[in-house]
Amino acid sequence: LASEVDRVLHWVVVGGGPTGVELTAELCDFVNGDVKAYFPNLFPRVKISLIEGSPKVLGTFSPHVSQYAASTLVEQGAEVLCGQFLSEVKDKELTLKDAATKEITKKGYGVLVWAGGIGARPFTRAVANQIGGPQLSVREGLE
């Protein structure tokens, strides 16, 4: 029963862009405030993970802002996993693939929120086509 409670209390946010970082921060605030106050016996068991496929969260922001966001989330109790692609989601388990080593890791979870988007907006794609450079598909991270 204890391992099932721990699984259910593992909340995962996929996507380290502005939406995923903000949601992770709000979950941390909720856990560190309300859960700690009203459910002190469950508080130490809640785990929040942010999963990002690229090497850093907030990839379009300056390195300083990205590092500040990641370190603040960690200080608030979140696990920040960069360079990890979500390769499979089952009812109670997700599978991560490390971008560098290709190592596979399985983790139990209770709640999973997809905040990673599915692709570039048409305007963004048009601008990227005009200026050139590499263009990546979100699908590449799911393989």
Short mmCIF file of N, CA and C in Angstrom, two decimals:
data_model
loop_
_atom_site.label_atom_id
_atom_site.label_comp_id
_atom_site.label_asym_id
_atom_site.label_seq_id
_atom_site.Cartn_x
_atom_site.Cartn_y
_atom_site.Cartn_z
N LEU A 1 0.82 -1.20 0.00
CA LEU A 1 0.00 0.00 0.00
C LEU A 1 0.87 1.26 0.00
N ALA A 2 1.97 1.26 0.72
CA ALA A 2 2.84 2.44 0.80
C ALA A 2 3.40 2.80 -0.57
N SER A 3 3.81 1.81 -1.35
CA SER A 3 4.37 2.10 -2.67
C SER A 3 3.30 2.64 -3.61
N GLU A 4 2.06 2.19 -3.45
CA GLU A 4 0.97 2.70 -4.27
C GLU A 4 0.66 4.16 -3.91
N VAL A 5 0.70 4.50 -2.64
CA VAL A 5 0.50 5.88 -2.21
C VAL A 5 1.61 6.76 -2.78
N ASP A 6 2.84 6.30 -2.72
CA ASP A 6 3.96 7.07 -3.28
C ASP A 6 3.81 7.27 -4.79
N ARG A 7 3.34 6.23 -5.48
CA ARG A 7 3.13 6.36 -6.93
C ARG A 7 2.06 7.41 -7.22
N VAL A 8 0.94 7.33 -6.52
CA VAL A 8 -0.16 8.26 -6.75
C VAL A 8 0.26 9.70 -6.42
N LEU A 9 1.14 9.86 -5.47
CA LEU A 9 1.59 11.20 -5.07
C LEU A 9 2.78 11.70 -5.88
N HIS A 10 3.11 10.99 -6.96
CA HIS A 10 4.15 11.47 -7.87
C HIS A 10 3.45 12.18 -9.03
N TRP A 11 3.62 13.49 -9.09
CA TRP A 11 2.97 14.31 -10.10
C TRP A 11 4.02 14.76 -11.10
N VAL A 12 3.75 14.54 -12.38
CA VAL A 12 4.72 14.78 -13.44
C VAL A 12 4.20 15.83 -14.41
N VAL A 13 5.06 16.78 -14.74
CA VAL A 13 4.78 17.79 -15.76
C VAL A 13 5.77 17.54 -16.89
N VAL A 14 5.28 17.37 -18.10
CA VAL A 14 6.14 17.14 -19.25
C VAL A 14 6.19 18.42 -20.08
N GLY A 15 7.38 18.97 -20.20
CA GLY A 15 7.58 20.19 -20.98
C GLY A 15 8.14 21.29 -20.12
N GLY A 16 9.36 21.70 -20.41
CA GLY A 16 10.05 22.71 -19.62
C GLY A 16 10.00 24.10 -20.20
N GLY A 17 8.96 24.39 -20.99
CA GLY A 17 8.76 25.75 -21.47
C GLY A 17 8.05 26.57 -20.41
N PRO A 18 7.61 27.77 -20.78
CA PRO A 18 6.95 28.64 -19.79
C PRO A 18 5.75 27.99 -19.10
N THR A 19 4.92 27.27 -19.84
CA THR A 19 3.75 26.65 -19.24
C THR A 19 4.15 25.57 -18.24
N GLY A 20 5.06 24.70 -18.62
CA GLY A 20 5.49 23.62 -17.73
C GLY A 20 6.20 24.12 -16.49
N VAL A 21 7.04 25.14 -16.66
CA VAL A 21 7.77 25.70 -15.52
C VAL A 21 6.79 26.37 -14.56
N GLU A 22 5.84 27.13 -15.10
CA GLU A 22 4.85 27.80 -14.26
C GLU A 22 3.97 26.79 -13.52
N LEU A 23 3.52 25.77 -14.22
CA LEU A 23 2.69 24.75 -13.57
C LEU A 23 3.47 24.04 -12.47
N THR A 24 4.71 23.71 -12.73
CA THR A 24 5.54 23.05 -11.72
C THR A 24 5.71 23.95 -10.50
N ALA A 25 5.94 25.23 -10.74
CA ALA A 25 6.09 26.18 -9.62
C ALA A 25 4.79 26.27 -8.81
N GLU A 26 3.66 26.29 -9.47
CA GLU A 26 2.37 26.37 -8.77
C GLU A 26 2.11 25.09 -7.97
N LEU A 27 2.46 23.95 -8.53
CA LEU A 27 2.31 22.70 -7.78
C LEU A 27 3.20 22.70 -6.54
N CYS A 28 4.42 23.20 -6.69
CA CYS A 28 5.32 23.29 -5.53
C CYS A 28 4.72 24.20 -4.47
N ASP A 29 4.17 25.33 -4.88
CA ASP A 29 3.54 26.25 -3.92
C ASP A 29 2.38 25.56 -3.21
N PHE A 30 1.57 24.84 -3.95
CA PHE A 30 0.44 24.11 -3.37
C PHE A 30 0.91 23.07 -2.35
N VAL A 31 1.91 22.31 -2.73
CA VAL A 31 2.42 21.26 -1.83
C VAL A 31 3.08 21.87 -0.59
N ASN A 32 3.93 22.87 -0.80
CA ASN A 32 4.66 23.47 0.32
C ASN A 32 3.76 24.31 1.23
N GLY A 33 2.61 24.71 0.73
CA GLY A 33 1.67 25.49 1.53
C GLY A 33 0.53 24.63 2.05
N ASP A 34 -0.43 24.36 1.17
CA ASP A 34 -1.66 23.68 1.58
C ASP A 34 -1.46 22.23 1.99
N VAL A 35 -0.74 21.47 1.18
CA VAL A 35 -0.56 20.05 1.53
C VAL A 35 0.20 19.93 2.85
N LYS A 36 1.25 20.71 3.01
CA LYS A 36 2.03 20.68 4.25
C LYS A 36 1.17 21.06 5.45
N ALA A 37 0.28 22.05 5.30
CA ALA A 37 -0.55 22.52 6.40
C ALA A 37 -1.69 21.56 6.73
N TYR A 38 -2.35 21.04 5.70
CA TYR A 38 -3.56 20.26 5.92
C TYR A 38 -3.34 18.75 5.89
N PHE A 39 -2.26 18.30 5.28
CA PHE A 39 -1.95 16.87 5.20
C PHE A 39 -0.48 16.63 5.54
N PRO A 40 -0.07 16.99 6.75
CA PRO A 40 1.36 16.92 7.08
C PRO A 40 1.93 15.50 7.00
N ASN A 41 1.10 14.49 7.14
CA ASN A 41 1.60 13.12 7.04
C ASN A 41 1.88 12.73 5.58
N LEU A 42 1.20 13.38 4.62
CA LEU A 42 1.43 13.07 3.21
C LEU A 42 2.48 13.98 2.57
N PHE A 43 2.67 15.15 3.15
CA PHE A 43 3.58 16.14 2.57
C PHE A 43 4.94 15.58 2.17
N PRO A 44 5.63 14.83 3.04
CA PRO A 44 6.96 14.36 2.64
C PRO A 44 6.94 13.31 1.53
N ARG A 45 5.77 12.79 1.22
CA ARG A 45 5.68 11.73 0.21
C ARG A 45 5.35 12.26 -1.18
N VAL A 46 4.91 13.51 -1.28
CA VAL A 46 4.56 14.08 -2.57
C VAL A 46 5.85 14.38 -3.35
N LYS A 47 5.86 13.97 -4.61
CA LYS A 47 7.01 14.21 -5.47
C LYS A 47 6.51 14.87 -6.75
N ILE A 48 7.17 15.95 -7.14
CA ILE A 48 6.84 16.66 -8.37
C ILE A 48 8.05 16.59 -9.29
N SER A 49 7.81 16.12 -10.52
CA SER A 49 8.89 16.02 -11.50
C SER A 49 8.55 16.85 -12.73
N LEU A 50 9.52 17.59 -13.23
CA LEU A 50 9.41 18.32 -14.49
C LEU A 50 10.35 17.64 -15.48
N ILE A 51 9.82 17.20 -16.59
CA ILE A 51 10.60 16.49 -17.60
C ILE A 51 10.72 17.36 -18.85
N GLU A 52 11.95 17.57 -19.29
CA GLU A 52 12.22 18.39 -20.47
C GLU A 52 13.21 17.66 -21.38
N GLY A 53 12.89 17.60 -22.67
CA GLY A 53 13.73 16.89 -23.62
C GLY A 53 15.01 17.61 -23.97
N SER A 54 15.00 18.92 -23.94
CA SER A 54 16.21 19.67 -24.29
C SER A 54 17.13 19.76 -23.07
N PRO A 55 18.33 20.27 -23.25
CA PRO A 55 19.29 20.31 -22.13
C PRO A 55 18.93 21.26 -20.99
N LYS A 56 17.96 22.17 -21.19
CA LYS A 56 17.61 23.10 -20.13
C LYS A 56 16.14 23.50 -20.22
N VAL A 57 15.58 23.92 -19.10
CA VAL A 57 14.23 24.46 -19.11
C VAL A 57 14.27 25.87 -19.69
N LEU A 58 13.13 26.35 -20.14
CA LEU A 58 13.02 27.69 -20.73
C LEU A 58 14.10 27.91 -21.79
N GLY A 59 14.16 27.00 -22.73
CA GLY A 59 15.22 26.99 -23.73
C GLY A 59 15.33 28.24 -24.58
N THR A 60 14.24 28.98 -24.74
CA THR A 60 14.29 30.20 -25.56
C THR A 60 14.69 31.43 -24.76
N PHE A 61 14.88 31.27 -23.46
CA PHE A 61 15.27 32.38 -22.59
C PHE A 61 16.78 32.38 -22.42
N SER A 62 17.29 33.42 -21.78
CA SER A 62 18.74 33.51 -21.56
C SER A 62 19.19 32.38 -20.64
N PRO A 63 20.45 31.98 -20.72
CA PRO A 63 20.96 30.93 -19.84
C PRO A 63 20.77 31.28 -18.36
N HIS A 64 20.91 32.55 -18.00
CA HIS A 64 20.74 32.98 -16.61
C HIS A 64 19.31 32.70 -16.14
N VAL A 65 18.33 33.07 -16.94
CA VAL A 65 16.92 32.87 -16.58
C VAL A 65 16.61 31.38 -16.49
N SER A 66 17.12 30.62 -17.44
CA SER A 66 16.90 29.18 -17.45
C SER A 66 17.47 28.52 -16.18
N GLN A 67 18.70 28.87 -15.85
CA GLN A 67 19.35 28.30 -14.66
C GLN A 67 18.62 28.73 -13.39
N TYR A 68 18.22 29.99 -13.32
CA TYR A 68 17.49 30.49 -12.15
C TYR A 68 16.18 29.73 -11.97
N ALA A 69 15.44 29.54 -13.05
CA ALA A 69 14.17 28.81 -12.97
C ALA A 69 14.39 27.38 -12.49
N ALA A 70 15.37 26.69 -13.07
CA ALA A 70 15.63 25.30 -12.68
C ALA A 70 16.06 25.21 -11.22
N SER A 71 16.96 26.07 -10.80
CA SER A 71 17.44 25.99 -9.42
C SER A 71 16.35 26.37 -8.42
N THR A 72 15.50 27.32 -8.78
CA THR A 72 14.40 27.70 -7.90
C THR A 72 13.41 26.55 -7.75
N LEU A 73 13.10 25.86 -8.84
CA LEU A 73 12.20 24.71 -8.75
C LEU A 73 12.79 23.61 -7.86
N VAL A 74 14.07 23.36 -8.00
CA VAL A 74 14.73 22.36 -7.16
C VAL A 74 14.68 22.78 -5.70
N GLU A 75 14.94 24.05 -5.42
CA GLU A 75 14.86 24.55 -4.05
C GLU A 75 13.46 24.39 -3.47
N GLN A 76 12.46 24.46 -4.32
CA GLN A 76 11.07 24.31 -3.87
C GLN A 76 10.65 22.85 -3.76
N GLY A 77 11.56 21.95 -4.12
CA GLY A 77 11.29 20.53 -3.94
C GLY A 77 11.00 19.74 -5.19
N ALA A 78 11.03 20.37 -6.35
CA ALA A 78 10.76 19.66 -7.60
C ALA A 78 12.01 18.93 -8.09
N GLU A 79 11.79 17.87 -8.79
CA GLU A 79 12.85 17.16 -9.51
C GLU A 79 12.81 17.68 -10.94
N VAL A 80 13.92 18.24 -11.43
CA VAL A 80 13.98 18.78 -12.78
C VAL A 80 14.86 17.85 -13.60
N LEU A 81 14.27 17.21 -14.60
CA LEU A 81 14.97 16.26 -15.44
C LEU A 81 15.07 16.81 -16.85
N CYS A 82 16.24 17.33 -17.21
CA CYS A 82 16.46 17.84 -18.56
C CYS A 82 17.20 16.79 -19.38
N GLY A 83 17.06 16.88 -20.69
CA GLY A 83 17.69 15.90 -21.56
C GLY A 83 17.03 14.53 -21.46
N GLN A 84 15.76 14.53 -21.09
CA GLN A 84 15.00 13.28 -20.95
C GLN A 84 13.77 13.36 -21.83
N PHE A 85 13.58 12.37 -22.69
CA PHE A 85 12.41 12.32 -23.55
C PHE A 85 11.42 11.30 -23.01
N LEU A 86 10.17 11.67 -22.99
CA LEU A 86 9.12 10.75 -22.60
C LEU A 86 8.86 9.86 -23.80
N SER A 87 9.16 8.58 -23.68
CA SER A 87 9.03 7.70 -24.84
C SER A 87 7.79 6.81 -24.77
N GLU A 88 7.22 6.64 -23.57
CA GLU A 88 6.01 5.82 -23.46
C GLU A 88 5.28 6.18 -22.17
N VAL A 89 3.96 6.16 -22.25
CA VAL A 89 3.13 6.39 -21.08
C VAL A 89 2.13 5.26 -20.99
N LYS A 90 2.14 4.59 -19.86
CA LYS A 90 1.14 3.56 -19.57
C LYS A 90 0.28 4.05 -18.42
N ASP A 91 -0.68 3.26 -18.03
CA ASP A 91 -1.64 3.65 -17.02
C ASP A 91 -0.99 4.15 -15.73
N LYS A 92 0.05 3.49 -15.26
CA LYS A 92 0.66 3.84 -13.98
C LYS A 92 2.17 4.05 -14.08
N GLU A 93 2.70 4.01 -15.30
CA GLU A 93 4.15 4.06 -15.46
C GLU A 93 4.52 4.82 -16.73
N LEU A 94 5.58 5.61 -16.63
CA LEU A 94 6.10 6.29 -17.81
C LEU A 94 7.52 5.82 -18.07
N THR A 95 7.93 5.95 -19.31
CA THR A 95 9.28 5.55 -19.71
C THR A 95 10.02 6.76 -20.25
N LEU A 96 11.20 7.00 -19.71
CA LEU A 96 12.05 8.10 -20.15
C LEU A 96 13.25 7.54 -20.90
N LYS A 97 13.70 8.32 -21.88
CA LYS A 97 14.91 7.97 -22.62
C LYS A 97 15.87 9.14 -22.52
N ASP A 98 17.06 8.89 -21.99
CA ASP A 98 18.07 9.94 -21.85
C ASP A 98 18.58 10.33 -23.23
N ALA A 99 18.57 11.63 -23.52
CA ALA A 99 18.96 12.12 -24.84
C ALA A 99 20.43 11.82 -25.16
N ALA A 100 21.29 11.85 -24.16
CA ALA A 100 22.72 11.64 -24.40
C ALA A 100 23.11 10.17 -24.40
N THR A 101 22.68 9.45 -23.38
CA THR A 101 23.13 8.06 -23.20
C THR A 101 22.18 7.04 -23.78
N LYS A 102 20.96 7.45 -24.10
CA LYS A 102 19.90 6.56 -24.61
C LYS A 102 19.42 5.58 -23.54
N GLU A 103 19.85 5.80 -22.28
CA GLU A 103 19.43 4.94 -21.18
C GLU A 103 17.92 5.09 -20.96
N ILE A 104 17.27 3.98 -20.68
CA ILE A 104 15.83 3.94 -20.45
C ILE A 104 15.57 3.85 -18.95
N THR A 105 14.63 4.69 -18.46
CA THR A 105 14.24 4.68 -17.06
C THR A 105 12.72 4.63 -16.98
N LYS A 106 12.21 3.82 -16.09
CA LYS A 106 10.77 3.73 -15.87
C LYS A 106 10.45 4.32 -14.50
N LYS A 107 9.34 5.08 -14.45
CA LYS A 107 8.92 5.71 -13.20
C LYS A 107 7.41 5.57 -13.06
N GLY A 108 6.98 5.28 -11.84
CA GLY A 108 5.56 5.29 -11.56
C GLY A 108 5.09 6.72 -11.37
N TYR A 109 3.81 6.97 -11.66
CA TYR A 109 3.26 8.31 -11.49
C TYR A 109 1.77 8.21 -11.17
N GLY A 110 1.24 9.28 -10.59
CA GLY A 110 -0.18 9.36 -10.31
C GLY A 110 -0.89 10.33 -11.22
N VAL A 111 -0.22 11.47 -11.50
CA VAL A 111 -0.78 12.50 -12.38
C VAL A 111 0.30 12.89 -13.37
N LEU A 112 -0.07 12.99 -14.64
CA LEU A 112 0.84 13.44 -15.68
C LEU A 112 0.14 14.53 -16.48
N VAL A 113 0.80 15.68 -16.62
CA VAL A 113 0.26 16.80 -17.39
C VAL A 113 1.21 17.08 -18.55
N TRP A 114 0.67 17.07 -19.76
CA TRP A 114 1.47 17.38 -20.94
C TRP A 114 1.45 18.89 -21.15
N ALA A 115 2.59 19.54 -21.01
CA ALA A 115 2.71 20.98 -21.22
C ALA A 115 3.78 21.28 -22.27
N GLY A 116 4.08 20.29 -23.10
CA GLY A 116 5.18 20.42 -24.05
C GLY A 116 4.80 20.89 -25.42
N GLY A 117 3.51 21.05 -25.68
CA GLY A 117 3.11 21.45 -27.02
C GLY A 117 3.26 20.31 -28.00
N ILE A 118 2.89 20.56 -29.23
CA ILE A 118 2.98 19.53 -30.26
C ILE A 118 3.72 20.01 -31.49
N GLY A 119 4.03 21.28 -31.54
CA GLY A 119 4.76 21.80 -32.68
C GLY A 119 4.75 23.32 -32.68
N ALA A 120 5.46 23.88 -33.62
CA ALA A 120 5.54 25.33 -33.72
C ALA A 120 4.23 25.91 -34.24
N ARG A 121 3.92 27.12 -33.80
CA ARG A 121 2.76 27.85 -34.30
C ARG A 121 3.05 28.21 -35.76
N PRO A 122 2.01 28.36 -36.60
CA PRO A 122 2.25 28.68 -38.01
C PRO A 122 3.09 29.93 -38.22
N PHE A 123 2.86 30.98 -37.44
CA PHE A 123 3.65 32.21 -37.58
C PHE A 123 5.12 31.93 -37.27
N THR A 124 5.36 31.21 -36.17
CA THR A 124 6.73 30.89 -35.77
C THR A 124 7.41 30.05 -36.85
N ARG A 125 6.69 29.10 -37.40
CA ARG A 125 7.25 28.25 -38.46
C ARG A 125 7.60 29.09 -39.68
N ALA A 126 6.73 30.05 -40.05
CA ALA A 126 6.98 30.90 -41.21
C ALA A 126 8.23 31.75 -41.01
N VAL A 127 8.37 32.33 -39.83
CA VAL A 127 9.56 33.14 -39.53
C VAL A 127 10.81 32.26 -39.56
N ALA A 128 10.74 31.08 -38.96
CA ALA A 128 11.89 30.16 -38.95
C ALA A 128 12.28 29.77 -40.37
N ASN A 129 11.30 29.56 -41.23
CA ASN A 129 11.61 29.22 -42.62
C ASN A 129 12.32 30.36 -43.33
N GLN A 130 11.93 31.60 -43.01
CA GLN A 130 12.56 32.76 -43.65
C GLN A 130 13.99 32.98 -43.18
N ILE A 131 14.26 32.73 -41.91
CA ILE A 131 15.61 33.00 -41.40
C ILE A 131 16.52 31.79 -41.49
N GLY A 132 15.97 30.60 -41.72
CA GLY A 132 16.78 29.40 -41.88
C GLY A 132 17.21 28.82 -40.55
N GLY A 133 18.07 27.84 -40.60
CA GLY A 133 18.54 27.19 -39.38
C GLY A 133 17.84 25.86 -39.17
N PRO A 134 18.31 25.10 -38.18
CA PRO A 134 17.74 23.78 -37.94
C PRO A 134 16.31 23.89 -37.40
N GLN A 135 15.49 22.98 -37.82
CA GLN A 135 14.12 22.91 -37.32
C GLN A 135 13.86 21.50 -36.82
N LEU A 136 13.44 21.43 -35.60
CA LEU A 136 13.22 20.13 -34.97
C LEU A 136 11.73 19.89 -34.82
N SER A 137 11.36 18.64 -34.94
CA SER A 137 9.98 18.24 -34.73
C SER A 137 9.84 17.73 -33.30
N VAL A 138 8.74 18.05 -32.65
CA VAL A 138 8.47 17.52 -31.32
C VAL A 138 8.41 16.01 -31.38
N ARG A 139 7.98 15.47 -32.48
CA ARG A 139 7.89 14.02 -32.66
C ARG A 139 9.25 13.32 -32.49
N GLU A 140 10.34 14.03 -32.83
CA GLU A 140 11.67 13.45 -32.70
C GLU A 140 11.95 13.02 -31.27
N GLY A 141 11.41 13.74 -30.31
CA GLY A 141 11.62 13.43 -28.92
C GLY A 141 10.76 12.28 -28.41
N LEU A 142 9.79 11.87 -29.21
CA LEU A 142 8.89 10.80 -28.79
C LEU A 142 9.32 9.44 -29.33
N GLU A 143 10.35 9.41 -30.11
CA GLU A 143 10.78 8.14 -30.71
C GLU A 143 11.77 7.42 -29.83
#
